């Protein structure tokens, strides 16, 4: 295995002290699978009598932080890499919640015993660094070959319901299925309401991994649906299931199916960044990727609330699963979801708040949902420059085009299969010419300019600045000089007059 030299040096030193360093967790799994390890090395140290001994040995190699002396975890920081060293431990559930654990550390414990607390067999493998031996007490290698996640122990697995979400994200990241017994256990945990007691921060970490690390996040969301998680924990997502759409625009199926295709399309767009003619610098930031992925995931949350079905006999009914599912879809003459993009804002807000309290982040996602139809509408209408400038005051147009493109690609129409999103390209081109593709126009005039023109600060300033900005939107005022001349002519003259009285 190709390990950082520092780890090899530490392992050698530990061996001289009659101890062994065993690499554990995701790093071992990723190396065997051939994935790059994400600078996240967890090492378990066997054979020492006390954590203080370990601390002393490690401090010769870099700065050591005690993350939790009682849990036996020491963090070694060395040239931007972080290594977690820990003592083998047992965890026993003693109370509710993820903190209700008794932890027993013991340097003399054996590897199998200590690995029993881990979630899946593929995460419970070890690599003895010094001897180069591979440790696999629960047959993780075999499960890798079978491409499956298998839990280690029935009684310990249920002690932390987060493991169900971990199953979801690992399943999507690696394209693995769940072993039958694991799927059954997960389903039972969901049914017993155990996932509801998890703190949102912990769930969010796993959902973020699902969105950011899986090639096809839809695999995870489909699993969440199958396990009953969407129904119990995410009603806004669950509501998309079965909502019918006009087959002309959406031959792929219901709103859920379309959303799944769209979220995978967004993932591809993000990964394909280099293939874009336009440089989407925004995509470099993880937060921005998440923003786009959440926007796509939620873009049609308004459809269950607004879908109207016209039957062949002229009858019009609002979508409601309890009545509409019994109807023969062939009788649907027309299906519409007018203003669904606006109706989606509220459910999207409550959905994302269930995962995080990052207010500004959440609010930044909502305009992408509210305006996701604009690229297509603007293109069809041949929208004027003023409309595009106004749109840029509400949403980042580059990002909006990406969201709309994922929505477009998440279909099986002939046009979508061609993968050329004309409306998006048109809007982006126009927005670039107008220099509003990333942000709105800046106001040409500020309060201090008005003062320099001799106006006295007053509430009227706001009116003047708004008026100038409106004229900028219309394209009437383009330069600062023009704007100042306008203000001077219209407002300074007036003030001089009023000053006379
Ligand atoms: P990733 O690539 O997502 O970091 P990972 O396997 O390294 O994957 P971590 O959350 O970093 O996941 O955890 C490291 C290891 O700790 C896991 O491989 C697993 O053995 C164990 N682990 C972490 N969280 C849990 C949990 N909730 N239940 C059981 N074992 C866990
Ligand atoms: Mg990890």
XYZ file of C-alpha atoms and ligand atoms in Angstrom:
533
model
C 0.000 0.000 0.000
C 1.139 3.465 -0.830
C 1.122 5.247 2.520
C 2.506 8.602 3.623
C 6.133 8.079 4.803
C 5.247 9.638 8.151
C 2.854 6.791 8.885
C 5.545 4.254 8.064
C 8.001 6.010 10.381
C 5.489 6.099 13.215
C 4.628 2.438 12.699
C 8.320 1.527 12.888
C 8.769 3.499 16.073
C 5.704 1.844 17.611
C 7.026 -1.558 16.735
C 10.196 -0.781 18.663
C 7.897 -0.177 21.632
C 6.217 -3.546 21.074
C 3.091 -1.920 19.699
C 1.458 -1.994 16.255
C -0.138 0.687 14.120
C -3.156 -0.493 12.159
C -4.737 1.705 9.506
C -8.529 1.418 9.789
C -11.811 2.673 8.362
C -12.369 4.481 5.066
C -8.690 4.745 4.107
C -8.244 0.965 3.933
C -11.522 0.559 2.078
C -10.727 3.310 -0.427
C -7.250 1.995 -1.132
C -8.538 -1.486 -1.856
C -11.287 -0.090 -4.050
C -8.755 2.014 -5.882
C -10.166 5.376 -4.809
C -7.956 8.224 -3.698
C -7.856 8.499 0.092
C -9.217 11.857 1.201
C -6.352 12.780 3.526
C -8.280 11.178 6.309
C -6.115 8.570 7.987
C -7.381 6.748 11.062
C -4.855 4.590 12.860
C -5.535 2.258 15.749
C -2.626 1.495 18.020
C -2.475 -1.925 19.643
C -0.270 -3.073 22.489
C 0.366 0.070 24.548
C -0.722 0.292 28.159
C -1.702 3.954 28.257
C -2.675 6.733 25.900
C -0.057 8.965 27.534
C 2.611 6.641 26.222
C 1.170 7.063 22.737
C 1.023 10.824 23.142
C 4.701 10.894 24.054
C 5.703 8.814 21.048
C 3.609 10.836 18.596
C 4.770 14.239 19.787
C 8.189 13.475 18.304
C 6.492 13.608 14.859
C 4.362 16.750 15.022
C 1.872 18.616 17.140
C -0.562 16.370 18.953
C -4.052 17.362 20.064
C -6.033 15.388 22.509
C -9.434 15.092 20.904
C -10.774 13.069 23.749
C -8.335 11.509 26.120
C -11.039 9.357 27.624
C -12.021 8.064 24.172
C -8.384 7.492 23.411
C -8.179 9.697 20.309
C -5.119 11.811 19.479
C -4.927 14.053 16.439
C -1.521 14.489 14.851
C -1.173 17.409 12.461
C 1.700 17.280 10.046
C 2.042 19.505 6.975
C -1.695 19.942 6.379
C -2.386 16.245 6.734
C -4.330 15.017 9.715
C -3.902 11.662 11.296
C -6.190 10.342 13.989
C -4.588 7.869 16.341
C -6.770 5.980 18.705
C -6.781 3.130 21.114
C -8.910 0.132 20.317
C -12.236 0.517 22.004
C -15.615 -0.957 22.738
C -18.778 1.113 22.696
C -21.778 0.133 24.740
C -25.127 1.829 24.420
C -26.212 3.188 27.781
C -28.828 5.779 26.952
C -30.691 7.642 24.248
C -28.974 9.543 21.474
C -25.538 9.241 19.941
C -23.837 10.452 23.120
C -25.423 7.752 25.226
C -22.444 5.443 24.860
C -20.022 4.002 27.355
C -16.591 3.793 25.820
C -14.011 1.342 27.048
C -10.524 1.701 25.621
C -7.937 -0.958 26.054
C -4.613 -1.128 24.255
C -4.545 -4.872 24.748
C -7.864 -5.537 23.009
C -7.676 -7.552 19.799
C -8.544 -6.176 16.376
C -11.690 -8.187 15.823
C -13.168 -7.167 19.143
C -12.457 -3.487 18.512
C -13.817 -3.641 14.958
C -17.169 -4.934 16.090
C -18.351 -1.379 16.823
C -17.988 -0.385 13.161
C -20.922 -0.138 10.774
C -20.209 -2.265 7.707
C -17.805 -5.063 6.943
C -16.047 -2.987 4.267
C -15.398 -0.319 6.912
C -14.070 -2.791 9.444
C -10.892 -3.849 7.674
C -7.428 -2.995 8.856
C -3.908 -2.784 7.498
C -1.006 -3.473 9.822
C 1.401 -0.869 8.500
C 4.681 -2.327 9.717
C 4.103 -5.951 8.753
C 2.056 -5.118 5.677
C -0.670 -7.532 6.797
C -4.245 -7.126 5.842
C -6.848 -7.685 8.606
C -10.377 -8.552 7.633
C -12.218 -10.217 10.510
C -15.696 -9.804 8.997
C -14.964 -10.664 5.389
C -15.182 -7.160 3.955
C -13.203 -8.240 0.894
C -15.888 -10.729 0.019
C -18.610 -8.113 0.365
C -16.606 -5.831 -1.891
C -16.583 -8.526 -4.518
C -20.324 -8.941 -4.056
C -20.665 -5.159 -4.154
C -22.698 -5.084 -1.025
C -22.911 -3.343 2.337
C -23.325 -5.791 5.149
C -23.624 -4.761 8.766
C -21.430 -6.412 11.313
C -23.604 -7.079 14.256
C -27.390 -6.908 14.689
C -27.423 -5.682 18.258
C -24.749 -3.013 17.906
C -25.928 -1.768 14.492
C -29.290 -0.589 15.812
C -27.599 1.391 18.577
C -26.830 4.236 16.196
C -29.605 4.888 13.641
C -27.281 7.174 11.671
C -25.926 3.968 10.194
C -29.021 3.773 7.995
C -28.106 7.109 6.413
C -24.536 5.923 6.133
C -25.807 2.882 4.236
C -27.649 5.241 1.896
C -24.651 7.382 1.017
C -22.133 4.530 0.763
C -24.561 2.603 -1.416
C -24.781 5.515 -3.860
C -21.061 6.343 -3.737
C -19.894 2.828 -4.469
C -22.878 1.537 -6.421
C -23.335 -1.172 -3.778
C -26.549 -2.880 -2.780
C -27.509 -3.739 0.778
C -27.207 -7.325 1.921
C -30.714 -8.709 2.477
C -30.322 -8.891 6.247
C -28.949 -5.341 6.345
C -31.800 -3.966 4.272
C -34.300 -5.715 6.538
C -32.688 -4.306 9.660
C -32.533 -0.792 8.203
C -36.187 -0.964 7.252
C -37.111 -2.034 10.778
C -35.113 0.820 12.271
C -36.960 3.274 10.033
C -40.333 1.762 10.895
C -39.596 2.020 14.594
C -39.075 5.766 14.177
C -35.444 5.522 15.254
C -34.163 7.905 12.580
C -36.300 10.703 13.928
C -34.210 10.966 17.076
C -31.028 11.836 15.152
C -29.696 15.395 15.410
C -29.952 17.197 12.056
C -26.220 17.974 11.987
C -25.347 14.294 11.849
C -27.912 13.501 9.156
C -26.742 16.496 7.121
C -23.162 15.187 7.036
C -24.361 11.982 5.397
C -26.763 13.725 2.980
C -23.923 16.052 1.948
C -21.740 13.045 1.235
C -24.563 11.558 -0.818
C -24.938 14.735 -2.862
C -21.271 15.576 -3.249
C -19.546 12.232 -3.499
C -21.909 9.969 -5.425
C -21.810 9.857 -9.217
C -25.519 9.148 -9.093
C -27.154 10.545 -5.949
C -30.446 9.120 -7.234
C -29.278 5.676 -6.102
C -29.270 6.939 -2.509
C -32.611 8.711 -2.805
C -34.199 5.616 -4.335
C -32.880 3.616 -1.396
C -34.281 6.195 1.011
C -37.621 5.747 -0.686
C -37.422 1.949 -0.502
C -36.459 1.946 3.155
C -39.362 4.232 4.025
C -37.135 7.207 4.944
C -38.686 9.687 2.524
C -42.154 8.858 3.798
C -41.272 9.251 7.464
C -38.630 11.961 7.429
C -38.873 13.966 4.180
C -42.536 14.437 3.207
C -41.705 17.118 0.607
C -39.555 14.663 -1.294
C -41.997 11.819 -0.825
C -44.820 13.961 -2.200
C -43.147 13.917 -5.650
C -43.863 10.213 -6.053
C -46.625 9.439 -8.571
C -47.368 13.092 -9.396
C -48.227 12.881 -13.106
C -46.733 15.123 -15.765
C -47.614 15.854 -19.370
C -46.008 13.015 -21.352
C -45.175 15.389 -24.170
C -42.724 17.312 -21.968
C -41.944 14.541 -19.542
C -42.024 11.129 -21.215
C -39.765 9.824 -18.425
C -42.621 9.559 -15.936
C -43.731 11.175 -12.691
C -42.140 14.079 -10.844
C -40.043 11.785 -8.650
C -38.569 10.009 -11.678
C -37.843 13.352 -13.328
C -36.213 14.699 -10.146
C -33.969 11.646 -9.889
C -32.824 12.024 -13.496
C -32.288 15.747 -12.952
C -30.180 15.368 -9.815
C -27.918 12.892 -11.606
C -27.717 15.286 -14.548
C -26.634 18.093 -12.191
C -23.942 15.838 -10.801
C -22.674 15.208 -14.324
C -22.697 18.916 -15.129
C -20.627 19.608 -12.041
C -18.156 16.853 -12.853
C -17.988 17.927 -16.476
C -17.082 21.440 -15.567
C -13.935 21.340 -17.691
C -15.955 20.386 -20.758
C -17.878 23.656 -20.573
C -17.075 26.435 -22.961
C -17.880 28.811 -20.148
C -15.777 28.724 -17.037
C -18.087 28.202 -14.101
C -15.733 29.328 -11.399
C -18.591 28.934 -8.924
C -18.389 25.188 -9.213
C -15.045 25.039 -7.502
C -16.617 25.687 -4.193
C -18.216 22.784 -2.438
C -20.864 25.044 -0.970
C -21.876 26.206 -4.401
C -22.096 22.675 -5.670
C -24.379 21.851 -2.776
C -26.465 24.899 -3.523
C -26.991 23.771 -7.118
C -27.682 20.187 -6.110
C -30.249 21.211 -3.512
C -31.877 23.577 -6.008
C -32.291 20.741 -8.496
C -33.471 18.290 -5.858
C -36.180 20.741 -4.780
C -36.966 22.445 -8.091
C -40.353 20.745 -8.540
C -41.466 20.650 -4.898
C -44.352 22.871 -5.973
C -45.774 20.329 -8.418
C -47.628 18.150 -5.907
C -49.324 21.333 -4.708
C -50.265 22.810 -8.078
C -50.837 19.921 -10.470
C -54.242 20.029 -12.127
C -55.544 17.188 -14.243
C -58.121 17.700 -16.976
C -59.997 14.511 -17.741
C -61.273 13.529 -21.186
C -64.828 14.326 -20.111
C -63.848 17.901 -19.330
C -63.754 17.395 -15.565
C -60.862 19.162 -13.834
C -59.317 17.773 -10.646
C -56.449 18.830 -8.454
C -53.752 16.217 -7.859
C -54.390 14.167 -4.777
C -52.883 10.691 -4.521
C -55.831 9.287 -2.616
C -58.243 9.957 -5.478
C -56.093 10.327 -8.595
C -54.127 7.093 -8.277
C -57.333 5.139 -8.722
C -57.988 6.835 -12.071
C -56.854 5.475 -15.395
C -54.075 7.780 -16.600
C -55.236 7.269 -20.161
C -58.228 9.401 -19.288
C -55.957 12.376 -18.525
C -56.399 14.846 -21.347
C -54.108 17.488 -19.951
C -51.840 17.899 -16.951
C -50.610 21.265 -15.800
C -48.743 22.664 -12.807
C -49.099 26.400 -13.165
C -46.803 28.488 -10.959
C -45.260 25.376 -9.453
C -41.899 27.108 -9.397
C -43.184 29.676 -6.903
C -45.173 27.134 -4.929
C -41.988 25.114 -4.482
C -40.220 27.744 -2.418
C -41.930 27.084 0.922
C -41.652 23.279 0.882
C -38.018 23.591 -0.208
C -37.326 25.917 2.698
C -38.836 23.542 5.246
C -37.108 20.542 3.682
C -33.640 22.068 3.820
C -34.195 23.515 7.297
C -34.783 19.965 8.455
C -31.158 19.305 7.571
C -29.385 22.501 8.535
C -29.894 25.891 10.160
C -27.595 27.740 7.746
C -30.081 30.497 7.043
C -28.158 32.444 4.368
C -27.250 29.286 2.520
C -30.859 28.125 2.441
C -32.138 31.496 1.317
C -29.565 31.520 -1.495
C -31.008 28.288 -2.905
C -34.637 29.429 -3.050
C -34.410 31.948 -5.943
C -32.940 29.202 -8.121
C -36.119 27.218 -7.498
C -38.462 30.154 -7.911
C -36.980 31.172 -11.258
C -36.049 27.819 -12.734
C -38.447 28.207 -15.659
C -37.120 31.630 -16.648
C -34.427 30.486 -19.091
C -37.026 28.646 -21.164
C -39.687 31.346 -20.832
C -37.260 34.148 -21.678
C -35.935 32.266 -24.669
C -39.416 31.591 -26.032
C -40.520 35.199 -25.523
C -37.224 36.621 -26.742
C -37.031 38.558 -23.494
C -35.753 42.111 -23.566
C -32.475 43.213 -22.044
C -34.385 44.935 -19.243
C -36.013 41.638 -18.190
C -32.634 39.927 -18.123
C -31.087 42.716 -16.059
C -33.982 42.444 -13.611
C -33.616 38.679 -13.388
C -29.973 39.182 -12.437
C -31.072 41.179 -9.383
C -32.891 38.099 -8.119
C -30.605 35.228 -9.004
C -27.143 34.381 -10.303
C -27.885 33.693 -13.984
C -24.938 31.341 -14.501
C -26.181 29.161 -11.671
C -29.786 29.425 -12.815
C -28.861 28.213 -16.284
C -27.135 25.201 -14.766
C -30.199 24.345 -12.673
C -32.497 24.777 -15.679
C -30.134 22.686 -17.777
C -30.251 19.833 -15.246
C -34.059 20.126 -15.323
C -33.905 19.946 -19.130
C -31.526 16.966 -19.161
C -33.590 15.099 -16.573
C -36.079 14.128 -19.266
C -36.251 11.617 -22.039
C -37.529 13.885 -24.798
C -35.649 13.779 -28.098
C -34.493 17.326 -27.501
C -33.117 16.492 -24.067
C -31.282 13.491 -25.475
C -29.467 15.854 -27.848
C -28.122 17.508 -24.659
C -28.113 20.942 -26.262
C -29.959 23.354 -24.021
C -30.581 26.178 -26.461
C -32.572 28.302 -24.049
C -29.772 28.258 -21.493
C -27.091 29.081 -24.017
C -29.193 31.935 -25.351
C -29.800 33.417 -21.901
C -26.204 33.049 -20.814
C -24.954 34.713 -23.962
C -27.330 37.656 -23.528
C -26.507 37.971 -19.835
C -22.784 38.015 -20.616
C -23.216 40.739 -23.190
C -25.099 42.740 -20.589
C -22.441 41.854 -17.984
C -24.988 40.460 -15.559
C -24.263 36.733 -15.803
C -22.797 36.523 -12.297
C -24.275 39.504 -10.504
C -26.682 42.387 -11.014
C -25.635 45.739 -12.395
C -24.126 47.989 -9.799
C -25.999 51.174 -9.102
C -24.258 53.950 -11.050
C -25.010 56.531 -8.397
C -24.611 56.330 -4.627
C -25.622 58.513 -1.719
C -22.237 60.172 -1.635
C -22.613 61.189 -5.292
C -25.893 62.898 -4.473
C -24.206 64.796 -1.618
C -21.417 65.807 -4.001
C -24.097 67.227 -6.278
C -25.174 69.396 -3.381
C -28.246 67.483 -2.262
C -28.951 67.234 1.450
C -29.328 63.670 2.805
C -33.007 62.870 3.139
C -35.412 59.944 2.737
C -35.831 61.142 -0.862
C -32.346 59.772 -1.607
C -33.803 56.299 -1.748
C -36.391 57.388 -4.303
C -33.730 59.036 -6.450
C -31.393 56.048 -6.305
C -34.245 53.669 -7.116
C -35.274 55.774 -10.065
C -31.743 55.832 -11.436
C -31.480 52.062 -10.974
C -34.777 51.531 -12.774
C -33.450 53.550 -15.716
C -30.300 51.445 -15.684
C -32.498 48.357 -15.878
C -34.290 49.866 -18.865
C -30.967 50.680 -20.490
C -31.701 54.421 -20.545
C -28.749 55.246 -18.312
C -25.518 53.443 -19.058
C -22.680 55.491 -17.609
C -22.067 57.312 -14.384
C -21.855 60.619 -16.246
C -25.267 60.075 -17.799
C -26.703 59.132 -14.439
C -25.261 62.160 -12.674
C -26.459 64.465 -15.450
C -29.920 62.975 -15.107
C -30.012 63.495 -11.336
C -28.671 67.000 -11.665
C -31.260 67.969 -14.208
C -34.230 66.381 -12.518
C -33.503 66.754 -8.807
C -30.901 69.436 -8.209
C -32.854 72.037 -10.117
C -35.935 71.197 -8.077
C -34.068 71.476 -4.811
C -32.635 74.843 -5.746
C -36.167 75.986 -6.509
C -37.540 74.711 -3.215
C -34.599 76.300 -1.416
C -35.761 79.674 -2.723
C -39.071 79.440 -0.886
P -15.625 8.671 4.229
O -14.897 8.435 2.958
O -17.044 9.101 4.039
O -14.885 9.523 5.227
P -15.260 6.649 6.238
O -15.531 5.183 6.236
O -13.860 7.103 6.475
O -15.810 7.202 4.872
P -15.955 8.194 8.523
O -17.252 8.804 8.883
O -14.785 9.064 8.282
O -16.249 7.266 7.286
O -15.630 7.144 9.666
C -14.412 6.389 9.746
C -14.708 4.958 10.172
O -15.316 4.971 11.452
C -15.689 4.223 9.281
O -15.036 3.562 8.234
C -16.353 3.258 10.230
O -15.575 2.117 10.421
C -16.355 4.011 11.538
N -17.616 4.744 11.759
C -17.851 6.065 11.580
N -19.089 6.413 11.920
C -19.674 5.281 12.359
C -20.952 4.978 12.883
N -21.899 5.896 13.022
N -21.182 3.690 13.234
C -20.228 2.731 13.117
N -19.015 2.967 12.626
C -18.724 4.211 12.251
Mg -13.373 9.185 6.701
